[in-house]
Amino acid sequence: MKISIIGGGAIGLLCAAYLAPKHKVTVYVRTASQRDQLRENGLSISLGDKVEKHHFSVELFENWDGSGDLTIITVKQYQLEPVMKQVKKLSDDIRALLFLQNGMGHLQALEELTVEELYVGIVEHGVMKLDGANIRHAGVGPIQIASLPFYGKTRSSKIGERLTETSIPNFELQMQTDLLWMMQKKLVVNCLVNTLTTILEINNGKLIENKHYVRLLMPFMEEITEIFEWSNDQKAVIKQYVWQVIKQTGANKSSMLKDLESGRKTEIDAILGYVLALAAKKDKHAPLSAAFYEMLKGKEQEKKGGI
């Protein structure tokens, strides 16, 4: 298939590295410097002691025309606005889109898109961008995707089925039928792991290795699952899923911690901010979520030199 990938961050480059040997891939990046670096050197990806080099087409985002079989959008949620403007402009020419963002705030806007096939997904890999042309694959996990309906009506899923049927070592793609549950599970992971590791400035694995951090994690998890009004069985599934993801990405720094350390904007509003808005809508008390949110916003402000 002809696949376009929008975004030259860790997830975009991870997708390019594993999809390029099987498909015709073009990555669309924001800066000319990264474009030139990837064109000249290719992409190096390390997994354990093994380092592989991959080459694919690289263009600036402004040159994306919506053509091809599938476009995978990997920019962060707060970077979606210019991409969405272009998507809406080119919607008649776009066959299929896959959005890979943290949080759930973007789902309602996506549902309005008229493209033939539309997917959202969650990424369970641990991956770190070392520079514009080097990434480290620190934890292997699947990418799960699900078709997003058009105002309740089912869309075609031919491209998604083709994508998930292709066997790629260390890069499993799984098709899911329950989109909401898939997204909610990952949202909880992002709320817990991203928030706490950034406040505590630790790698993911420390959350379950240090008994004191576990004592923060557990009541925080209970508060969020209560906001979603899940059953005890569902809560048990969530806990198992959270532990699984933390173990898979144990040696990794969360994306939010890396963003904070680099002075970039974090996704706290798209992640924990979404949960707080949901709690307010349901008139539910969420003191831990509110406190951790303010801590993160404070750290963000301090990093920017604010008062």
Short mmCIF file of C-alpha atoms in Angstrom, two decimals:
data_model
loop_
_atom_site.label_atom_id
_atom_site.label_comp_id
_atom_site.label_asym_id
_atom_site.label_seq_id
_atom_site.Cartn_x
_atom_site.Cartn_y
_atom_site.Cartn_z
CA MET A 1 0.00 0.00 0.00
CA LYS A 2 0.95 3.63 -0.39
CA ILE A 3 1.09 5.01 3.16
CA SER A 4 1.66 8.60 4.29
CA ILE A 5 2.74 9.34 7.87
CA ILE A 6 2.21 12.84 9.23
CA GLY A 7 4.59 13.61 12.08
CA GLY A 8 8.31 13.07 12.56
CA GLY A 9 8.14 12.34 16.28
CA ALA A 10 8.83 9.04 18.02
CA ILE A 11 5.58 7.34 17.00
CA GLY A 12 5.66 8.56 13.41
CA LEU A 13 9.22 7.37 12.94
CA LEU A 14 8.47 4.04 14.65
CA CYS A 15 5.60 3.43 12.21
CA ALA A 16 7.80 4.40 9.27
CA ALA A 17 10.61 2.05 10.33
CA TYR A 18 8.39 -1.01 10.50
CA LEU A 19 6.01 -0.25 7.64
CA ALA A 20 8.59 0.87 5.05
CA PRO A 21 9.90 -2.66 4.26
CA LYS A 22 6.33 -3.80 3.42
CA HIS A 23 4.77 -0.65 1.95
CA LYS A 24 5.60 2.51 0.02
CA VAL A 25 5.96 5.01 2.87
CA THR A 26 6.32 8.79 2.84
CA VAL A 27 6.84 10.67 6.11
CA TYR A 28 5.72 14.30 6.27
CA VAL A 29 7.67 16.39 8.76
CA ARG A 30 7.47 19.97 10.00
CA THR A 31 11.07 21.15 9.51
CA ALA A 32 13.42 21.17 6.55
CA SER A 33 16.29 20.19 8.83
CA GLN A 34 14.65 16.89 9.82
CA ARG A 35 13.64 16.25 6.21
CA ASP A 36 17.22 16.70 5.06
CA GLN A 37 18.62 14.60 7.91
CA LEU A 38 16.32 11.67 7.10
CA ARG A 39 16.94 11.95 3.38
CA GLU A 40 20.70 11.97 3.83
CA ASN A 41 21.13 9.42 6.63
CA GLY A 42 17.92 7.39 6.70
CA LEU A 43 16.31 6.42 10.01
CA SER A 44 18.22 4.35 12.58
CA ILE A 45 16.11 2.31 14.99
CA SER A 46 17.61 0.36 17.90
CA LEU A 47 15.89 -2.54 19.64
CA GLY A 48 18.02 -4.20 22.29
CA ASP A 49 21.53 -4.64 20.88
CA LYS A 50 20.33 -4.52 17.27
CA VAL A 51 20.38 -1.36 15.14
CA GLU A 52 18.65 -1.19 11.76
CA LYS A 53 18.66 1.53 9.13
CA HIS A 54 15.57 2.30 7.05
CA HIS A 55 15.07 4.59 4.09
CA PHE A 56 11.78 6.05 2.85
CA SER A 57 10.51 9.21 1.18
CA VAL A 58 10.43 12.34 3.34
CA GLU A 59 8.58 15.58 2.55
CA LEU A 60 7.44 18.70 4.36
CA PHE A 61 3.88 18.57 5.68
CA GLU A 62 2.85 21.41 3.37
CA ASN A 63 3.35 19.01 0.43
CA TRP A 64 0.89 16.38 1.69
CA ASP A 65 -1.95 16.08 -0.82
CA GLY A 66 -4.06 13.34 0.75
CA SER A 67 -3.35 10.79 -1.97
CA GLY A 68 -2.55 7.12 -1.43
CA ASP A 69 -4.24 4.27 0.41
CA LEU A 70 -3.77 5.40 4.01
CA THR A 71 -2.53 8.41 5.97
CA ILE A 72 -1.41 7.85 9.58
CA ILE A 73 -1.51 11.02 11.70
CA THR A 74 0.88 10.82 14.64
CA VAL A 75 1.23 14.42 15.83
CA LYS A 76 0.24 15.23 19.42
CA GLN A 77 -3.37 16.18 20.08
CA TYR A 78 -2.59 19.87 20.61
CA GLN A 79 -0.84 19.90 17.21
CA LEU A 80 -3.88 18.60 15.33
CA GLU A 81 -5.45 21.92 14.31
CA PRO A 82 -3.34 22.64 11.17
CA VAL A 83 -3.54 18.98 10.18
CA MET A 84 -7.33 18.97 10.53
CA LYS A 85 -7.61 22.09 8.36
CA GLN A 86 -5.72 20.31 5.60
CA VAL A 87 -7.70 17.09 6.11
CA LYS A 88 -11.01 18.94 5.68
CA LYS A 89 -9.70 20.71 2.59
CA LEU A 90 -8.61 17.42 0.99
CA SER A 91 -11.37 15.14 2.36
CA ASP A 92 -12.73 14.27 -1.10
CA ASP A 93 -9.29 12.94 -2.12
CA ILE A 94 -8.51 10.98 1.06
CA ARG A 95 -9.31 7.28 1.13
CA ALA A 96 -8.38 6.35 4.73
CA LEU A 97 -7.05 8.05 7.86
CA LEU A 98 -5.64 6.59 11.08
CA PHE A 99 -5.24 8.93 14.07
CA LEU A 100 -2.77 7.90 16.80
CA GLN A 101 -3.14 10.45 19.61
CA ASN A 102 -3.27 10.30 23.39
CA GLY A 103 -6.53 11.35 25.03
CA MET A 104 -10.08 11.32 23.69
CA GLY A 105 -10.89 14.98 23.18
CA HIS A 106 -10.43 14.74 19.42
CA LEU A 107 -12.97 11.95 18.77
CA GLN A 108 -16.04 14.15 18.39
CA ALA A 109 -14.36 16.36 15.78
CA LEU A 110 -13.12 13.31 13.86
CA GLU A 111 -16.59 11.79 13.64
CA GLU A 112 -17.64 14.66 11.33
CA LEU A 113 -15.03 13.77 8.68
CA THR A 114 -16.48 12.37 5.47
CA VAL A 115 -13.51 10.20 4.41
CA GLU A 116 -14.36 6.67 3.30
CA GLU A 117 -12.41 4.92 6.08
CA LEU A 118 -11.51 6.49 9.43
CA TYR A 119 -9.64 4.83 12.28
CA VAL A 120 -8.31 5.80 15.69
CA GLY A 121 -5.68 3.83 17.51
CA ILE A 122 -3.62 3.43 20.66
CA VAL A 123 0.10 2.73 20.80
CA GLU A 124 1.47 0.37 23.44
CA HIS A 125 5.12 0.52 22.37
CA GLY A 126 7.83 2.18 24.38
CA VAL A 127 9.76 4.38 21.97
CA MET A 128 12.17 7.27 22.41
CA LYS A 129 13.22 9.80 19.79
CA LEU A 130 16.95 10.43 20.19
CA ASP A 131 17.13 13.00 17.39
CA GLY A 132 15.45 13.66 14.05
CA ALA A 133 16.78 10.46 12.48
CA ASN A 134 17.35 8.10 15.44
CA ILE A 135 14.87 6.32 17.71
CA ARG A 136 15.11 3.64 20.36
CA HIS A 137 12.39 0.97 20.51
CA ALA A 138 12.43 0.36 24.25
CA GLY A 139 9.29 -1.73 24.65
CA VAL A 140 7.36 -3.90 22.20
CA GLY A 141 3.57 -3.84 22.32
CA PRO A 142 0.75 -3.78 19.78
CA ILE A 143 -0.93 -0.86 18.08
CA GLN A 144 -4.67 -1.35 18.40
CA ILE A 145 -7.00 0.35 15.94
CA ALA A 146 -10.76 0.63 15.57
CA SER A 147 -13.04 2.11 12.93
CA LEU A 148 -14.77 5.37 13.86
CA PRO A 149 -18.38 5.58 12.60
CA PHE A 150 -19.82 8.53 10.70
CA TYR A 151 -22.55 9.85 13.02
CA GLY A 152 -23.33 6.30 14.11
CA LYS A 153 -23.15 4.77 10.63
CA THR A 154 -20.54 2.08 9.94
CA ARG A 155 -17.72 2.97 7.55
CA SER A 156 -15.76 0.60 5.32
CA SER A 157 -12.76 -1.05 7.02
CA LYS A 158 -10.97 -2.67 4.07
CA ILE A 159 -7.70 -0.78 4.55
CA GLY A 160 -7.66 -1.46 8.29
CA GLU A 161 -8.16 -5.16 7.66
CA ARG A 162 -5.33 -5.24 5.12
CA LEU A 163 -3.06 -3.36 7.51
CA THR A 164 -3.71 -5.62 10.48
CA GLU A 165 -3.46 -8.82 8.44
CA THR A 166 0.16 -8.06 7.50
CA SER A 167 2.61 -9.81 9.82
CA ILE A 168 5.48 -7.54 10.93
CA PRO A 169 7.85 -8.78 13.69
CA ASN A 170 7.84 -6.52 16.78
CA PHE A 171 5.10 -4.37 15.26
CA GLU A 172 1.74 -6.08 15.68
CA LEU A 173 -1.37 -4.24 14.52
CA GLN A 174 -4.68 -5.39 15.98
CA MET A 175 -8.21 -4.51 14.86
CA GLN A 176 -10.66 -3.91 17.72
CA THR A 177 -14.46 -3.69 17.62
CA ASP A 178 -15.12 -1.77 20.87
CA LEU A 179 -13.60 1.63 20.08
CA LEU A 180 -14.75 3.39 23.26
CA TRP A 181 -13.40 0.73 25.65
CA MET A 182 -10.11 0.62 23.72
CA MET A 183 -9.66 4.39 23.99
CA GLN A 184 -10.80 4.60 27.61
CA LYS A 185 -8.33 1.93 28.75
CA LYS A 186 -5.42 3.79 27.17
CA LEU A 187 -6.68 7.10 28.54
CA VAL A 188 -6.50 5.69 32.06
CA VAL A 189 -2.94 4.46 31.43
CA ASN A 190 -1.94 7.87 30.12
CA CYS A 191 -3.53 9.65 33.08
CA LEU A 192 -1.76 7.43 35.59
CA VAL A 193 1.63 6.85 33.99
CA ASN A 194 2.26 10.16 32.23
CA THR A 195 1.04 12.25 35.13
CA LEU A 196 2.82 10.47 37.98
CA THR A 197 6.12 9.78 36.19
CA THR A 198 6.34 13.44 35.18
CA ILE A 199 5.59 14.75 38.67
CA LEU A 200 8.00 12.24 40.25
CA GLU A 201 10.55 12.46 37.38
CA ILE A 202 10.98 8.68 37.12
CA ASN A 203 10.96 5.99 34.44
CA ASN A 204 7.65 4.14 33.99
CA GLY A 205 8.69 0.94 35.73
CA LYS A 206 9.39 2.68 39.05
CA LEU A 207 5.65 3.21 39.50
CA ILE A 208 5.14 -0.46 40.36
CA GLU A 209 8.64 -1.22 41.68
CA ASN A 210 8.52 1.33 44.50
CA LYS A 211 5.85 0.55 47.12
CA HIS A 212 5.41 4.23 47.96
CA TYR A 213 4.65 5.09 44.35
CA VAL A 214 2.18 2.18 44.20
CA ARG A 215 0.38 3.84 47.12
CA LEU A 216 -0.07 6.90 44.91
CA LEU A 217 -1.01 4.90 41.84
CA MET A 218 -3.76 2.76 43.34
CA PRO A 219 -6.08 5.46 44.78
CA PHE A 220 -5.52 7.58 41.66
CA MET A 221 -6.64 4.62 39.54
CA GLU A 222 -9.66 4.04 41.77
CA GLU A 223 -10.72 7.68 41.45
CA ILE A 224 -10.54 7.64 37.65
CA THR A 225 -12.36 4.32 37.28
CA GLU A 226 -15.11 5.67 39.56
CA ILE A 227 -15.51 8.66 37.26
CA PHE A 228 -16.14 6.24 34.39
CA GLU A 229 -18.55 4.28 36.63
CA TRP A 230 -17.05 0.91 35.75
CA SER A 231 -17.95 -2.40 37.36
CA ASN A 232 -15.52 -4.30 39.60
CA ASP A 233 -14.79 -6.68 36.71
CA GLN A 234 -13.95 -3.77 34.43
CA LYS A 235 -11.76 -2.23 37.13
CA ALA A 236 -9.86 -5.53 37.42
CA VAL A 237 -9.26 -5.52 33.65
CA ILE A 238 -8.02 -1.93 33.85
CA LYS A 239 -5.56 -2.73 36.65
CA GLN A 240 -4.18 -5.70 34.70
CA TYR A 241 -3.86 -3.55 31.58
CA VAL A 242 -2.10 -0.72 33.45
CA TRP A 243 0.44 -3.15 34.98
CA GLN A 244 1.00 -4.76 31.57
CA VAL A 245 1.75 -1.46 29.84
CA ILE A 246 4.02 -0.27 32.65
CA LYS A 247 6.02 -3.51 32.45
CA GLN A 248 6.27 -3.28 28.64
CA THR A 249 7.58 0.29 28.87
CA GLY A 250 9.35 -0.02 32.23
CA ALA A 251 12.73 1.34 31.14
CA ASN A 252 11.16 4.18 29.21
CA LYS A 253 10.44 7.75 30.16
CA SER A 254 6.85 8.73 29.49
CA SER A 255 6.21 11.08 26.57
CA MET A 256 4.96 13.73 29.00
CA LEU A 257 8.15 13.62 31.07
CA LYS A 258 10.25 13.91 27.92
CA ASP A 259 8.15 16.85 26.75
CA LEU A 260 8.56 18.63 30.09
CA GLU A 261 12.32 18.02 30.19
CA SER A 262 12.63 19.43 26.67
CA GLY A 263 10.57 22.50 27.48
CA ARG A 264 7.75 21.46 25.17
CA LYS A 265 4.05 21.75 25.91
CA THR A 266 2.66 18.61 27.55
CA GLU A 267 -0.57 16.78 26.74
CA ILE A 268 -1.94 17.14 30.27
CA ASP A 269 -5.04 19.03 29.08
CA ALA A 270 -5.88 16.37 26.49
CA ILE A 271 -5.38 13.56 28.99
CA LEU A 272 -6.11 14.43 32.63
CA GLY A 273 -7.97 17.59 31.63
CA TYR A 274 -10.44 15.41 29.71
CA VAL A 275 -11.06 13.26 32.80
CA LEU A 276 -11.59 16.33 35.00
CA ALA A 277 -14.10 17.72 32.49
CA LEU A 278 -15.93 14.38 32.53
CA ALA A 279 -15.96 14.39 36.35
CA ALA A 280 -17.42 17.89 36.38
CA LYS A 281 -20.08 16.87 33.85
CA LYS A 282 -21.07 13.93 36.08
CA ASP A 283 -20.80 16.05 39.26
CA LYS A 284 -18.15 13.70 40.67
CA HIS A 285 -15.47 14.67 43.18
CA ALA A 286 -11.91 14.10 41.85
CA PRO A 287 -9.45 15.59 44.35
CA LEU A 288 -6.41 13.53 43.30
CA SER A 289 -6.93 14.22 39.61
CA ALA A 290 -7.37 17.93 40.31
CA ALA A 291 -4.27 18.09 42.53
CA PHE A 292 -2.05 16.20 40.08
CA TYR A 293 -3.33 18.34 37.20
CA GLU A 294 -2.35 21.55 39.02
CA MET A 295 1.06 20.07 39.88
CA LEU A 296 1.69 19.35 36.21
CA LYS A 297 0.51 22.77 35.06
CA GLY A 298 2.75 24.30 37.72
CA LYS A 299 5.78 22.30 36.57
CA GLU A 300 5.02 23.28 32.99
CA GLN A 301 4.91 26.94 33.96
CA GLU A 302 8.14 26.70 35.98
CA LYS A 303 9.89 25.10 33.02
CA LYS A 304 8.83 28.00 30.84
CA GLY A 305 10.17 30.48 33.40
CA GLY A 306 6.74 31.65 34.49
CA ILE A 307 5.74 33.00 37.87
#
